[in-house]
Amino acid sequence: MTESFRSVGISVEEKREHVLAYLSAPRGGKGAYLEEHRITRDQMSSWKSALADGDLGAGLVPRHTGSMTKRDVAEIRRLQRELERTTADLERMRTAADCLGKAIDVLREHGVASDKDESR
C-alpha cells in the first residue's frame, strides 16, 4: 500500500466509530477494514483498550485492563440510538413548551384569564 497510515487528526468520536465498526466487522474482514481506513493494528488495539477502559474521551493512555465483546459493541450501539431518540424527544418537548408559552401569552394579551388568575 502506498498511502501512509493515519496517526493524528482523528477525533474521539471518529475513533469510537472506527472501533465499533471494526469490532462489528465479519470474521476475516477486520484486516481489510484497517487497510481501507489506513489504521494500524497497534492504533486499533490502543483505541479498543481506551474505549473499553473509558479513557478514549479523556485522551488518557489506555490502562489495558478491559476488553470489548460483540455484546459490548451491540450495547453501545443500542445506547447511542436511545440517546439520539431521547435527544430528539427532548427537542420536540422544548419546542412544544415554547409554543404553549407563546399561546398563553397571546391569550393573556386578548384578556383571557387562566384558571389560576380567576381563582385569585
XYZ file of C-alpha atoms in Angstrom:
120
model
C 0.000 0.000 0.000
C 1.490 3.364 -0.984
C -0.604 5.601 1.276
C 0.708 6.175 4.772
C -1.292 5.109 7.785
C -3.169 7.777 9.739
C -1.946 8.541 13.209
C -3.218 12.019 14.079
C -6.134 14.252 13.238
C -8.839 11.751 14.136
C -11.460 12.922 16.613
C -12.506 10.903 19.641
C -15.906 10.273 18.035
C -14.240 9.028 14.823
C -12.010 6.700 16.849
C -15.059 5.388 18.734
C -16.909 4.759 15.459
C -13.858 3.032 13.950
C -13.540 0.739 16.985
C -17.228 -0.161 16.920
C -17.210 -0.740 13.156
C -14.011 -2.794 13.402
C -15.429 -4.973 16.167
C -18.645 -5.408 14.171
C -16.756 -6.455 11.025
C -17.339 -10.049 9.937
C -14.714 -12.686 10.591
C -11.897 -12.155 8.112
C -12.925 -8.564 7.420
C -11.061 -6.767 10.176
C -7.734 -6.559 8.320
C -9.486 -5.201 5.243
C -11.261 -2.623 7.410
C -7.954 -1.436 8.856
C -6.340 -1.231 5.440
C -9.317 0.568 3.895
C -9.262 3.197 6.633
C -5.454 3.333 6.878
C -5.376 2.392 10.561
C -2.602 0.259 12.032
C -3.327 -2.760 14.216
C -1.443 -1.054 17.060
C -3.612 2.059 16.753
C -6.779 -0.023 16.754
C -5.590 -2.040 19.733
C -4.844 1.160 21.635
C -8.222 2.691 20.730
C -10.068 -0.518 21.693
C -8.376 -0.614 25.084
C -9.002 3.078 25.674
C -12.673 2.723 24.745
C -13.128 -0.389 26.894
C -11.484 1.330 29.864
C -13.382 4.590 29.412
C -10.199 6.505 28.620
C -10.817 7.305 24.951
C -12.767 10.521 25.535
C -10.310 11.733 28.167
C -7.330 11.252 25.874
C -5.595 9.127 28.510
C -3.154 6.339 27.835
C -5.190 3.116 27.996
C -4.870 1.102 31.186
C -5.213 -2.163 29.233
C -7.488 -3.648 31.845
C -10.599 -4.110 29.749
C -11.690 -5.697 26.548
C -14.783 -5.349 24.417
C -17.013 -8.139 23.238
C -19.556 -8.105 20.432
C -22.178 -7.863 23.170
C -20.476 -4.687 24.460
C -20.475 -3.217 20.953
C -24.156 -4.055 20.491
C -24.979 -2.407 23.827
C -23.014 0.728 22.923
C -24.836 0.936 19.583
C -28.202 0.446 21.342
C -27.394 3.168 23.856
C -26.300 5.524 21.063
C -29.644 5.006 19.293
C -31.516 5.524 22.570
C -29.591 8.740 23.212
C -30.428 10.014 19.715
C -34.146 9.252 20.248
C -34.141 10.861 23.693
C -32.362 13.955 22.384
C -34.922 14.275 19.575
C -37.786 13.822 22.078
C -36.295 16.494 24.325
C -36.036 18.931 21.417
C -39.677 18.282 20.462
C -40.767 18.843 24.063
C -38.803 22.085 24.286
C -40.433 23.273 21.070
C -43.890 22.315 22.372
C -43.266 24.103 25.688
C -42.126 27.200 23.812
C -45.262 27.113 21.624
C -47.507 26.677 24.676
C -45.819 29.600 26.403
C -46.403 31.797 23.365
C -50.041 30.676 23.149
C -50.586 31.556 26.811
C -49.054 34.992 26.222
C -51.401 35.587 23.264
C -54.422 34.532 25.341
C -53.423 36.909 28.133
C -52.954 39.745 25.630
C -56.538 39.155 24.499
C -57.894 39.211 28.041
C -58.421 35.504 28.519
C -57.619 34.643 32.118
C -56.284 31.288 33.190
C -57.978 29.203 35.873
C -55.269 30.339 38.285
C -55.914 34.017 37.504
C -59.685 33.599 38.062
C -59.267 31.961 41.475
C -57.372 34.928 42.946
